[in-house]
Structures are given as C-alpha cells and as structure tokens.
mmCIF file of C-alpha atoms in Angstrom:
data_model
loop_
_atom_site.group_PDB
_atom_site.id
_atom_site.type_symbol
_atom_site.label_atom_id
_atom_site.label_comp_id
_atom_site.label_asym_id
_atom_site.label_seq_id
_atom_site.Cartn_x
_atom_site.Cartn_y
_atom_site.Cartn_z
ATOM 1 C CA MET A 1 101.891 75.531 110.101
ATOM 2 C CA PHE A 2 102.839 78.663 108.734
ATOM 3 C CA LYS A 3 106.441 79.363 107.943
ATOM 4 C CA ILE A 4 107.431 82.917 107.297
ATOM 5 C CA LYS A 5 109.630 83.543 104.330
ATOM 6 C CA ILE A 6 111.911 86.489 104.563
ATOM 7 C CA PRO A 7 113.918 85.688 101.238
ATOM 8 C CA ALA A 8 117.589 85.429 101.695
ATOM 9 C CA ALA A 9 117.681 87.790 98.430
ATOM 10 C CA ALA A 10 116.763 90.971 100.429
ATOM 11 C CA LEU A 11 118.998 90.257 103.405
ATOM 12 C CA LEU A 12 121.733 89.038 100.943
ATOM 13 C CA SER A 13 121.503 92.567 99.249
ATOM 14 C CA VAL A 14 122.971 94.340 102.405
ATOM 15 C CA ALA A 15 125.457 91.358 103.337
ATOM 16 C CA LEU A 16 126.401 91.408 99.649
ATOM 17 C CA MET A 17 127.934 94.871 100.174
ATOM 18 C CA GLY A 18 130.382 93.596 102.729
ATOM 19 C CA CYS A 19 131.875 91.496 99.668
ATOM 20 C CA GLU A 20 133.441 92.788 96.449
ATOM 21 C CA PRO A 21 131.155 91.953 93.986
ATOM 22 C CA LEU A 22 132.277 91.287 90.467
ATOM 23 C CA THR A 23 129.523 92.395 87.886
ATOM 24 C CA ALA A 24 125.957 93.343 87.986
ATOM 25 C CA SER A 25 124.712 90.558 85.768
ATOM 26 C CA ALA A 26 121.619 90.571 83.630
ATOM 27 C CA PRO A 27 119.630 88.472 85.863
ATOM 28 C CA VAL A 28 119.828 91.219 88.639
ATOM 29 C CA THR A 29 117.719 93.337 86.503
ATOM 30 C CA THR A 30 115.211 90.664 85.817
ATOM 31 C CA VAL A 31 114.937 90.398 89.472
ATOM 32 C CA ALA A 32 114.592 94.067 89.805
ATOM 33 C CA ALA A 33 111.803 94.170 87.162
ATOM 34 C CA ALA A 34 109.457 91.963 89.306
ATOM 35 C CA THR A 35 110.287 94.210 92.430
ATOM 36 C CA PRO A 36 107.298 96.236 93.686
ATOM 37 C CA VAL A 37 109.041 99.561 94.619
ATOM 38 C CA ALA A 38 109.663 102.959 93.080
ATOM 39 C CA THR A 39 113.426 102.430 93.364
ATOM 40 C CA ALA A 40 114.930 102.977 89.731
ATOM 41 C CA THR A 41 118.461 101.735 90.173
ATOM 42 C CA ALA A 42 118.451 99.603 87.035
ATOM 43 C CA ALA A 43 117.140 102.515 85.057
ATOM 44 C CA PRO A 44 119.657 103.855 82.348
ATOM 45 C CA LEU A 45 120.914 107.115 83.493
ATOM 46 C CA LYS A 46 122.581 109.951 81.388
ATOM 47 C CA ALA A 47 125.277 111.294 83.142
ATOM 48 C CA SER A 48 125.470 114.299 80.647
ATOM 49 C CA ASN A 49 122.222 115.292 81.956
ATOM 50 C CA ALA A 50 123.125 115.497 85.782
ATOM 51 C CA ILE A 51 122.173 118.556 87.597
ATOM 52 C CA LYS A 52 123.649 119.988 90.733
ATOM 53 C CA VAL A 53 121.200 121.693 93.058
ATOM 54 C CA GLN A 54 120.773 122.455 96.841
ATOM 55 C CA ASN A 55 118.213 120.940 99.168
ATOM 56 C CA VAL A 56 115.506 123.088 100.407
ATOM 57 C CA ASP A 57 114.242 123.280 104.035
ATOM 58 C CA VAL A 58 110.697 122.720 103.839
ATOM 59 C CA THR A 59 107.626 121.896 106.010
ATOM 60 C CA MET A 60 105.410 119.083 104.751
ATOM 61 C CA LEU A 61 101.811 118.535 105.921
ATOM 62 C CA PHE A 62 99.563 115.679 104.998
ATOM 63 C CA ASP A 63 96.121 115.952 106.091
ATOM 64 C CA GLY A 64 97.424 118.283 108.896
ATOM 65 C CA VAL A 65 100.237 115.870 110.196
ATOM 66 C CA ALA A 66 103.778 117.000 109.604
ATOM 67 C CA LEU A 67 105.923 114.372 108.005
ATOM 68 C CA GLN A 68 109.406 114.410 106.951
ATOM 69 C CA PRO A 69 111.187 112.346 104.092
ATOM 70 C CA PRO A 70 113.652 109.577 105.340
ATOM 71 C CA ALA A 71 117.480 110.545 105.756
ATOM 72 C CA GLY A 72 119.111 110.887 102.307
ATOM 73 C CA GLN A 73 115.913 112.127 100.695
ATOM 74 C CA HIS A 74 115.405 115.988 99.876
ATOM 75 C CA VAL A 75 113.148 118.493 98.082
ATOM 76 C CA PHE A 76 114.973 120.749 95.781
ATOM 77 C CA MET A 77 114.204 123.539 93.306
ATOM 78 C CA TYR A 78 115.201 123.475 89.756
ATOM 79 C CA ASN A 79 114.275 125.765 86.952
ATOM 80 C CA ASN A 80 111.319 127.163 89.302
ATOM 81 C CA THR A 81 109.946 123.818 89.740
ATOM 82 C CA THR A 82 109.919 122.082 93.109
ATOM 83 C CA TYR A 83 110.850 118.680 93.062
ATOM 84 C CA VAL A 84 109.966 115.743 95.585
ATOM 85 C CA PRO A 85 110.944 112.214 96.196
ATOM 86 C CA LEU A 86 108.011 110.251 94.658
ATOM 87 C CA ARG A 87 107.740 107.174 96.913
ATOM 88 C CA PHE A 88 107.785 109.257 100.182
ATOM 89 C CA MET A 89 105.167 111.687 98.652
ATOM 90 C CA SER A 90 103.031 108.835 97.274
ATOM 91 C CA TYR A 91 103.187 106.950 100.646
ATOM 92 C CA ALA A 92 102.220 110.085 102.627
ATOM 93 C CA LEU A 93 99.100 110.442 100.187
ATOM 94 C CA GLN A 94 98.399 106.852 101.049
ATOM 95 C CA LYS A 95 99.182 105.389 97.553
ATOM 96 C CA SER A 96 101.199 102.491 96.414
ATOM 97 C CA VAL A 97 104.195 102.395 94.142
ATOM 98 C CA SER A 98 105.659 100.073 91.822
ATOM 99 C CA TRP A 99 108.674 100.052 89.614
ATOM 100 C CA ASP A 100 109.143 97.952 86.557
ATOM 101 C CA ALA A 101 112.761 98.082 85.682
ATOM 102 C CA LYS A 102 112.414 96.330 82.263
ATOM 103 C CA ASN A 103 109.892 98.825 81.038
ATOM 104 C CA LEU A 104 111.083 101.709 82.962
ATOM 105 C CA LYS A 105 107.705 102.314 84.342
ATOM 106 C CA VAL A 106 106.474 103.755 87.713
ATOM 107 C CA SER A 107 102.820 103.002 88.649
ATOM 108 C CA VAL A 108 100.882 104.800 91.594
ATOM 109 C CA ALA A 109 97.815 103.248 92.649
ATOM 110 C CA GLU A 110 95.338 102.498 95.418
ATOM 111 C CA PRO A 111 97.137 100.302 98.046
ATOM 112 C CA SER A 112 95.922 96.673 98.706
ATOM 113 C CA SER A 113 95.437 95.893 102.358
ATOM 114 C CA SER A 114 98.916 94.338 102.776
ATOM 115 C CA GLU A 115 100.523 97.431 101.245
ATOM 116 C CA ILE A 116 98.520 99.783 103.522
ATOM 117 C CA VAL A 117 100.608 97.845 106.330
ATOM 118 C CA VAL A 118 103.757 98.739 104.732
ATOM 119 C CA ILE A 119 102.875 102.293 104.128
ATOM 120 C CA LYS A 120 101.742 102.940 107.958
ATOM 121 C CA GLU A 121 105.117 101.274 109.103
ATOM 122 C CA TYR A 122 107.055 103.385 106.638
ATOM 123 C CA LEU A 123 105.157 106.706 107.740
ATOM 124 C CA MET A 124 105.692 105.639 111.368
ATOM 125 C CA ASN A 125 109.373 106.673 110.915
ATOM 126 C CA ALA A 126 108.556 109.595 109.037
ATOM 127 C CA THR A 127 107.064 111.971 111.903
ATOM 128 C CA SER A 128 110.406 113.136 113.372
ATOM 129 C CA SER A 129 111.704 116.472 112.313
ATOM 130 C CA PRO A 130 115.634 116.338 112.042
ATOM 131 C CA SER A 131 117.581 119.280 112.020
ATOM 132 C CA PHE A 132 117.928 120.639 108.316
ATOM 133 C CA THR A 133 121.410 120.610 106.693
ATOM 134 C CA ALA A 134 122.117 122.390 103.452
ATOM 135 C CA LYS A 135 123.752 120.087 100.905
ATOM 136 C CA ASN A 136 124.587 120.415 97.411
ATOM 137 C CA ILE A 137 123.317 117.416 95.787
ATOM 138 C CA SER A 138 123.818 115.923 92.343
ATOM 139 C CA LEU A 139 121.280 114.012 90.568
ATOM 140 C CA ASN A 140 121.026 112.119 87.269
ATOM 141 C CA ASN A 141 118.168 112.394 84.849
ATOM 142 C CA VAL A 142 116.059 109.107 84.417
ATOM 143 C CA LYS A 143 113.635 108.576 81.501
ATOM 144 C CA ALA A 144 110.619 106.882 82.891
ATOM 145 C CA SER A 145 106.924 106.477 82.080
ATOM 146 C CA TYR A 146 104.281 107.115 84.931
ATOM 147 C CA VAL A 147 101.169 105.363 85.241
ATOM 148 C CA PHE A 148 98.510 106.819 87.902
ATOM 149 C CA SER A 149 95.605 104.514 88.800
ATOM 150 C CA GLY A 150 95.759 102.960 85.306
ATOM 151 C CA SER A 151 96.175 106.072 83.426
ATOM 152 C CA THR A 152 99.652 107.049 81.635
ATOM 153 C CA LYS A 153 100.723 110.523 82.640
ATOM 154 C CA ALA A 154 103.643 112.589 80.803
ATOM 155 C CA LEU A 155 105.734 114.970 82.359
ATOM 156 C CA PRO A 156 105.190 118.523 81.217
ATOM 157 C CA GLN A 157 107.415 119.878 78.626
ATOM 158 C CA GLY A 158 110.909 121.060 79.821
ATOM 159 C CA GLN A 159 110.436 118.975 83.095
ATOM 160 C CA SER A 160 112.142 115.738 83.878
ATOM 161 C CA SER A 161 112.450 113.175 86.713
ATOM 162 C CA TYR A 162 115.774 112.572 88.387
ATOM 163 C CA LEU A 163 117.471 109.789 90.495
ATOM 164 C CA LEU A 164 119.490 109.970 93.836
ATOM 165 C CA ASN A 165 120.069 107.297 96.138
ATOM 166 C CA GLY A 166 117.701 104.892 94.441
ATOM 167 C CA SER A 167 114.757 107.430 94.870
ATOM 168 C CA ILE A 168 112.968 109.113 91.776
ATOM 169 C CA TYR A 169 112.108 112.617 92.314
ATOM 170 C CA VAL A 170 109.311 114.380 90.117
ATOM 171 C CA PRO A 171 107.751 117.812 89.997
ATOM 172 C CA LEU A 172 105.478 118.391 92.718
ATOM 173 C CA ARG A 173 102.712 120.089 90.384
ATOM 174 C CA PHE A 174 102.954 117.065 88.062
ATOM 175 C CA LEU A 175 102.553 114.537 91.139
ATOM 176 C CA SER A 176 99.444 116.772 92.559
ATOM 177 C CA GLU A 177 97.464 116.814 88.948
ATOM 178 C CA SER A 178 98.264 113.064 88.588
ATOM 179 C CA VAL A 179 97.073 111.539 91.918
ATOM 180 C CA GLY A 180 94.235 114.066 92.131
ATOM 181 C CA ASN A 181 94.945 115.149 95.719
ATOM 182 C CA SER A 182 95.120 118.849 96.682
ATOM 183 C CA ILE A 183 98.834 119.663 96.973
ATOM 184 C CA SER A 184 100.122 123.200 97.250
ATOM 185 C CA TRP A 185 103.594 124.963 97.621
ATOM 186 C CA ASN A 186 103.826 128.102 99.588
ATOM 187 C CA PRO A 187 107.171 129.775 98.471
ATOM 188 C CA LYS A 188 107.243 132.320 101.336
ATOM 189 C CA THR A 189 106.869 129.757 104.110
ATOM 190 C CA LYS A 190 108.361 126.903 102.325
ATOM 191 C CA THR A 191 105.403 124.614 103.006
ATOM 192 C CA ILE A 192 103.969 121.779 101.040
ATOM 193 C CA THR A 193 100.269 120.919 102.061
ATOM 194 C CA ALA A 194 98.694 117.844 100.711
ATOM 195 C CA ASN A 195 95.123 117.003 101.648
ATOM 196 C CA SER A 196 93.105 114.045 100.710
ATOM 197 C CA LYS A 197 89.365 114.591 99.677
ATOM 198 C CA ASN A 198 87.978 112.983 102.806
ATOM 199 C CA TYR A 199 90.199 115.253 104.883
ATOM 200 C CA GLU A 200 88.774 118.322 103.167
ATOM 201 C CA GLU A 201 85.286 117.231 103.356
ATOM 202 C CA ASN A 202 85.599 116.626 106.994
ATOM 203 C CA MET A 203 87.355 120.106 107.529
ATOM 204 C CA ALA A 204 84.375 121.800 105.749
ATOM 205 C CA SER A 205 81.762 119.757 107.642
ATOM 206 C CA ALA A 206 83.604 120.820 110.818
ATOM 207 C CA LYS A 207 82.891 124.445 110.123
ATOM 208 C CA PRO A 208 80.140 126.114 111.760
ATOM 209 C CA THR A 209 77.283 127.068 109.441
ATOM 210 C CA ASP A 210 75.894 129.926 111.509
ATOM 211 C CA LYS A 211 77.187 132.480 114.057
ATOM 212 C CA GLY A 212 73.936 132.415 116.029
ATOM 213 C CA THR A 213 73.107 130.771 119.202
ATOM 214 C CA SER A 214 71.175 128.054 117.564
ATOM 215 C CA PRO A 215 72.262 124.789 119.111
ATOM 216 C CA SER A 216 71.860 123.057 115.720
ATOM 217 C CA ALA A 217 74.633 120.200 115.288
ATOM 218 C CA SER A 218 76.548 121.088 118.502
ATOM 219 C CA ALA A 219 73.433 120.799 120.643
ATOM 220 C CA THR A 220 73.494 116.828 120.518
ATOM 221 C CA PRO A 221 76.719 115.762 121.982
ATOM 222 C CA ALA A 222 78.466 112.702 120.520
ATOM 223 C CA PRO A 223 77.564 109.577 122.091
ATOM 224 C CA ALA A 224 79.445 108.907 125.250
ATOM 225 C CA ALA A 225 82.091 106.062 125.045
ATOM 226 C CA THR A 226 79.671 103.024 125.277
ATOM 227 C CA PRO A 227 81.411 100.212 127.080
ATOM 228 C CA VAL A 228 82.590 97.878 124.331
ATOM 229 C CA ALA A 229 83.545 94.009 125.298
ATOM 230 C CA GLU A 230 87.393 93.998 125.667
ATOM 231 C CA PRO A 231 89.040 91.059 124.059
ATOM 232 C CA GLY A 232 88.786 88.484 125.997
ATOM 233 C CA GLY A 233 86.658 89.961 128.836
ATOM 234 C CA ALA A 234 83.293 91.583 129.614
ATOM 235 C CA ALA A 235 82.074 95.256 129.147
ATOM 236 C CA GLY A 236 79.438 95.513 131.914
ATOM 237 C CA GLY A 237 75.881 94.140 131.465
ATOM 238 C CA SER A 238 75.007 90.546 132.007
ATOM 239 C CA GLY A 239 76.391 88.881 129.019
ATOM 240 C CA SER A 240 78.557 85.978 128.842
ATOM 241 C CA ALA A 241 81.797 87.495 130.193
ATOM 242 C CA GLY A 242 84.396 84.889 129.241
ATOM 243 C CA THR A 243 83.268 84.406 125.508
ATOM 244 C CA GLY A 244 82.278 88.102 124.599
ATOM 245 C CA SER A 245 82.042 88.896 120.940
ATOM 246 C CA GLY A 246 85.087 91.304 121.177
ATOM 247 C CA LYS A 247 87.461 88.529 121.546
ATOM 248 C CA VAL A 248 89.728 88.053 118.629
ATOM 249 C CA SER A 249 90.439 84.618 117.221
ATOM 250 C CA TYR A 250 93.620 83.184 117.217
ATOM 251 C CA GLU A 251 93.586 82.648 113.329
ATOM 252 C CA SER A 252 92.837 86.345 112.839
ATOM 253 C CA ILE A 253 95.777 87.381 115.087
ATOM 254 C CA THR A 254 98.216 85.298 113.216
ATOM 255 C CA SER A 255 96.766 85.848 109.907
ATOM 256 C CA GLU A 256 97.134 89.574 110.293
ATOM 257 C CA THR A 257 100.710 89.244 111.573
ATOM 258 C CA GLU A 258 101.622 87.137 108.559
ATOM 259 C CA ALA A 259 100.196 89.594 106.146
ATOM 260 C CA LYS A 260 102.227 92.404 107.717
ATOM 261 C CA LEU A 261 105.311 90.080 107.692
ATOM 262 C CA SER A 262 104.605 89.416 103.979
ATOM 263 C CA ALA A 263 104.240 93.078 103.172
ATOM 264 C CA LEU A 264 107.494 94.150 105.319
ATOM 265 C CA GLN A 265 109.201 91.130 103.158
ATOM 266 C CA ALA A 266 108.253 92.864 99.949
ATOM 267 C CA GLN A 267 109.353 96.271 100.606
ATOM 268 C CA SER A 268 112.535 95.098 102.408
ATOM 269 C CA THR A 269 113.436 92.934 99.339
ATOM 270 C CA SER A 270 112.924 95.818 96.882
ATOM 271 C CA THR A 271 114.683 98.544 98.883
ATOM 272 C CA LEU A 272 117.654 96.609 99.788
ATOM 273 C CA LEU A 273 118.021 95.184 96.171
ATOM 274 C CA GLY A 274 118.016 98.617 94.956
ATOM 275 C CA ILE A 275 120.776 99.728 97.370
ATOM 276 C CA ALA A 276 122.670 96.602 96.490
ATOM 277 C CA PHE A 277 122.321 97.701 92.713
ATOM 278 C CA GLU A 278 123.995 101.154 93.709
ATOM 279 C CA TYR A 279 126.991 99.481 95.417
ATOM 280 C CA VAL A 280 127.690 97.362 92.443
ATOM 281 C CA ALA A 281 127.758 100.144 90.337
ATOM 282 C CA ALA A 282 129.770 102.416 92.375
ATOM 283 C CA THR A 283 133.452 102.822 91.246
ATOM 284 C CA ASP A 284 135.246 104.378 94.186
ATOM 285 C CA ALA A 285 135.696 103.191 97.634
ATOM 286 C CA ALA A 286 134.261 106.362 99.578
ATOM 287 C CA THR A 287 130.903 105.828 97.562
ATOM 288 C CA LYS A 288 130.829 102.120 98.159
ATOM 289 C CA GLN A 289 131.364 102.840 101.936
ATOM 290 C CA SER A 290 128.755 105.465 101.920
ATOM 291 C CA ILE A 291 126.182 103.163 100.084
ATOM 292 C CA LYS A 292 127.055 100.290 102.575
ATOM 293 C CA ALA A 293 126.477 102.562 105.678
ATOM 294 C CA ARG A 294 122.989 103.579 104.153
ATOM 295 C CA GLY A 295 122.093 99.858 103.462
ATOM 296 C CA LEU A 296 122.897 98.703 106.930
ATOM 297 C CA GLU A 297 120.798 101.613 108.239
ATOM 298 C CA GLN A 298 117.983 100.448 106.052
ATOM 299 C CA LEU A 299 118.315 96.926 107.326
ATOM 300 C CA ALA A 300 118.242 98.294 111.034
ATOM 301 C CA SER A 301 115.193 99.943 110.183
ATOM 302 C CA PHE A 302 113.448 96.947 108.732
ATOM 303 C CA LYS A 303 114.696 94.698 111.672
ATOM 304 C CA ALA A 304 113.076 97.291 113.974
ATOM 305 C CA SER A 305 109.691 97.027 111.811
ATOM 306 C CA PHE A 306 109.852 93.245 112.248
ATOM 307 C CA ASN A 307 110.321 93.469 116.076
ATOM 308 C CA SER A 308 107.298 96.042 116.064
ATOM 309 C CA ILE A 309 105.066 93.753 114.254
ATOM 310 C CA ILE A 310 106.114 90.555 116.370
ATOM 311 C CA ALA A 311 105.533 92.655 119.802
ATOM 312 C CA ASP A 312 102.184 93.804 118.386
ATOM 313 C CA ALA A 313 101.216 90.112 117.658
ATOM 314 C CA GLU A 314 102.521 88.953 121.142
ATOM 315 C CA GLN A 315 100.719 91.435 122.786
ATOM 316 C CA LYS A 316 97.261 90.589 121.221
ATOM 317 C CA LEU A 317 97.981 86.881 121.858
ATOM 318 C CA ASN A 318 98.473 87.431 125.487
ATOM 319 C CA THR A 319 95.551 89.848 125.771
ATOM 320 C CA ASN A 320 93.195 87.184 124.216
ATOM 321 C CA GLY A 321 94.738 84.428 126.459
ATOM 322 C CA TYR A 322 96.422 82.381 123.613
ATOM 323 C CA SER A 323 99.683 80.811 123.423
ATOM 324 C CA THR A 324 102.541 82.744 122.020
ATOM 325 C CA ALA A 325 104.668 79.907 120.979
ATOM 326 C CA ILE A 326 104.505 80.866 117.357
ATOM 327 C CA ILE A 327 106.405 84.165 118.083
ATOM 328 C CA ALA A 328 109.477 82.064 118.494
ATOM 329 C CA GLN A 329 108.566 80.519 115.226
ATOM 330 C CA TYR A 330 108.504 83.845 113.403
ATOM 331 C CA ARG A 331 111.886 85.049 115.103
ATOM 332 C CA ALA A 332 113.572 81.871 114.394
ATOM 333 C CA ALA A 333 112.577 81.943 110.739
ATOM 334 C CA PHE A 334 113.743 85.452 110.217
ATOM 335 C CA GLU A 335 117.082 84.925 112.099
ATOM 336 C CA ALA A 336 117.691 81.793 109.686
ATOM 337 C CA GLU A 337 117.155 83.741 106.782
ATOM 338 C CA LEU A 338 119.466 86.466 107.806
ATOM 339 C CA ASP A 339 122.048 83.934 108.589
ATOM 340 C CA ARG A 340 121.600 82.145 105.085
ATOM 341 C CA GLY A 341 121.834 85.606 103.206
ATOM 342 C CA ARG A 342 125.176 86.419 105.127
ATOM 343 C CA ALA A 343 126.797 82.758 104.349
ATOM 344 C CA ALA A 344 125.626 83.195 100.649
ATOM 345 C CA ALA A 345 127.398 86.623 100.322
ATOM 346 C CA GLU A 346 130.525 85.408 102.075
ATOM 347 C CA GLY A 347 130.526 82.719 99.567
ATOM 348 C CA MET A 348 129.887 85.011 96.518
ATOM 349 C CA GLY A 349 132.847 87.229 97.795
ATOM 350 C CA LYS A 350 135.374 84.271 97.697
#
C-alpha cells in the first residue's frame, strides 16, 4: 500500500522558525543544493552591491490571462531595465526552475508531468489582483549562472540578478530572449505581455483571411458536443452502461493523486527550507518575525493545495464508485509528518 511521504524537513523548516536556531551549518547548504527550486538563499550575497528601488504597478498577461506574482514579490525598474521574479515568470511561461546552491546555478527547462502539476497549482493562486501598494525595497546582488534548456546564458553587460525574500530577479529582456517566448514591456500602460508560440499560432489562425461573404472556415460549424461516456455511466446509445470505456480505474486515480502529492512535496520542501535559511541568517527580531509570518503563510498555502488535491481525488473516487478509504490514509500521513516536524523543531530549540 502506498504511503505518502511529506518529509519532516519541509514542515520542520517553518516549525523551526518558532525556535531560536543556533547556526546555519554546512549540511544545510548541502540540502539546498539538492532542492529543486529557484530560491537562492544559500548563495553568497554582496551587501555592498545592494540596491534600493521602488516596486512598479504592472499588468501581466500570459497567453491572454492576467496573473499576479505572489505576495512579497515585485516588479521594479533599475537603470532603465525592468526586473521580474524569475520563478513566477518561468512558471507563468510553463517552465520548470531548479536551483543548484553548490554551483550557484539556475536551470530553466521544460517541465516533467509532475512539475506541471506543481506549476498549475502555483498559478491557481496567482490569478487574483490585490490592490497595489508602493514600497521601497532593498535587494542584494547575487552572482548566479543561468541555463535555459541546456544552454548557458550570460546576463548582458552592466546588468545583474538580485535576491529578495528568497526569490531571484532577472532582467525581463534577458528572460525573454533566453526562454524563446514573446515577452514585451509597454512602458505607457505598464503592461508585460508574454505569449507562447502555440498561443500566437492559434491567434493567427483565428483571424479571418478575407472580408467577403465566402463561408470558408466558418461555414462548417464545430461538431456538436458528442455524448461521451461519463465515468462510471452511459452516454446514450446501446452500449454497456455499467462498464463504459469512460470509467477511470482506481489505480489511475490514486497514481495521479500520489504524483501530485509528490510534486507538492518537492515544492513545499524547497520553498520552506529557503525561508528557514533566511530566518537563520536574520539578525534582528523584527526581521525574524516578518520571515516567520511569511513562512506560516506559505505553509498555509501548501496545506490548502494538499486539501485541494485530496478533495479532487475523493470526488473522482466517488464519481467512479470506488472506496475513499485511502483519503484518510493520505490525510493521516500528512498530519503525522507535520507533527514530527514540529516535535523535532521543539527539540532543536532546547
């Protein structure tokens, strides 16, 4: 029987922030090096190269859909260059991101099936449009190398990458040219527009080719919604009602769910560990409190994603007439790991 493993390391990282850590030991960097996320907390920062800028109120459109970066992430201008959060932009472009802390390397590539699940979950929480608040922000310069689909790309002369709240910021044009997507910046409307090749091709094909009355493509309507066998039921006709081909197998549902949970595990581990590293490095109580609050918000977000995945699985099991007993196992395993992480954190704080 499958047992979901949400490692205590991920949950421990937030619980750890409730204790007073002693030092950030070398093994922490080793863990971060194996963590698949563009979180550069372990990278060496140069305080002397810190910059102070103000965030910019922008509209961001990805294949026609408006998205907003998560709380705590911004878009800003520096030396006439627009900077954007790398992970958010990459996810919005349907790309995966990984961070190699040992070699200070960021890799952006096509996502695997499990990474696509994480990206979609991430973007589900990026469609709201919170009211904009102007802020003066301070970012540290971080020297990192960048690899896009296996090819190393260097930042243009005179431009840098910066770190804020565990997120790397890169020049918009550099990202656009590196990922191969059409990304534009309209300074008048303060709008960033990013289109995939498939989206642009679909938009081009949707445009009428002539203005006459020739029926051409539009004369043939799209096929009407053909009755399709619903999971576990019949879709008209005289087929076998109870065993229609549309029924999803139990193994398929649970395998898909476990893949989603494993992907969520990877994302939560990397993100929360990055926040924990920031907490360890902070030197004043106010900063620690702010980082702790952000960590708890992230944990709540991941718990919400977990509940969403479980609710979807339960609905599919019910629809197809299967037992939902495994749902309780998923929840029990998750809560047990959460309790172990908290207990370990309390022990480390003594």
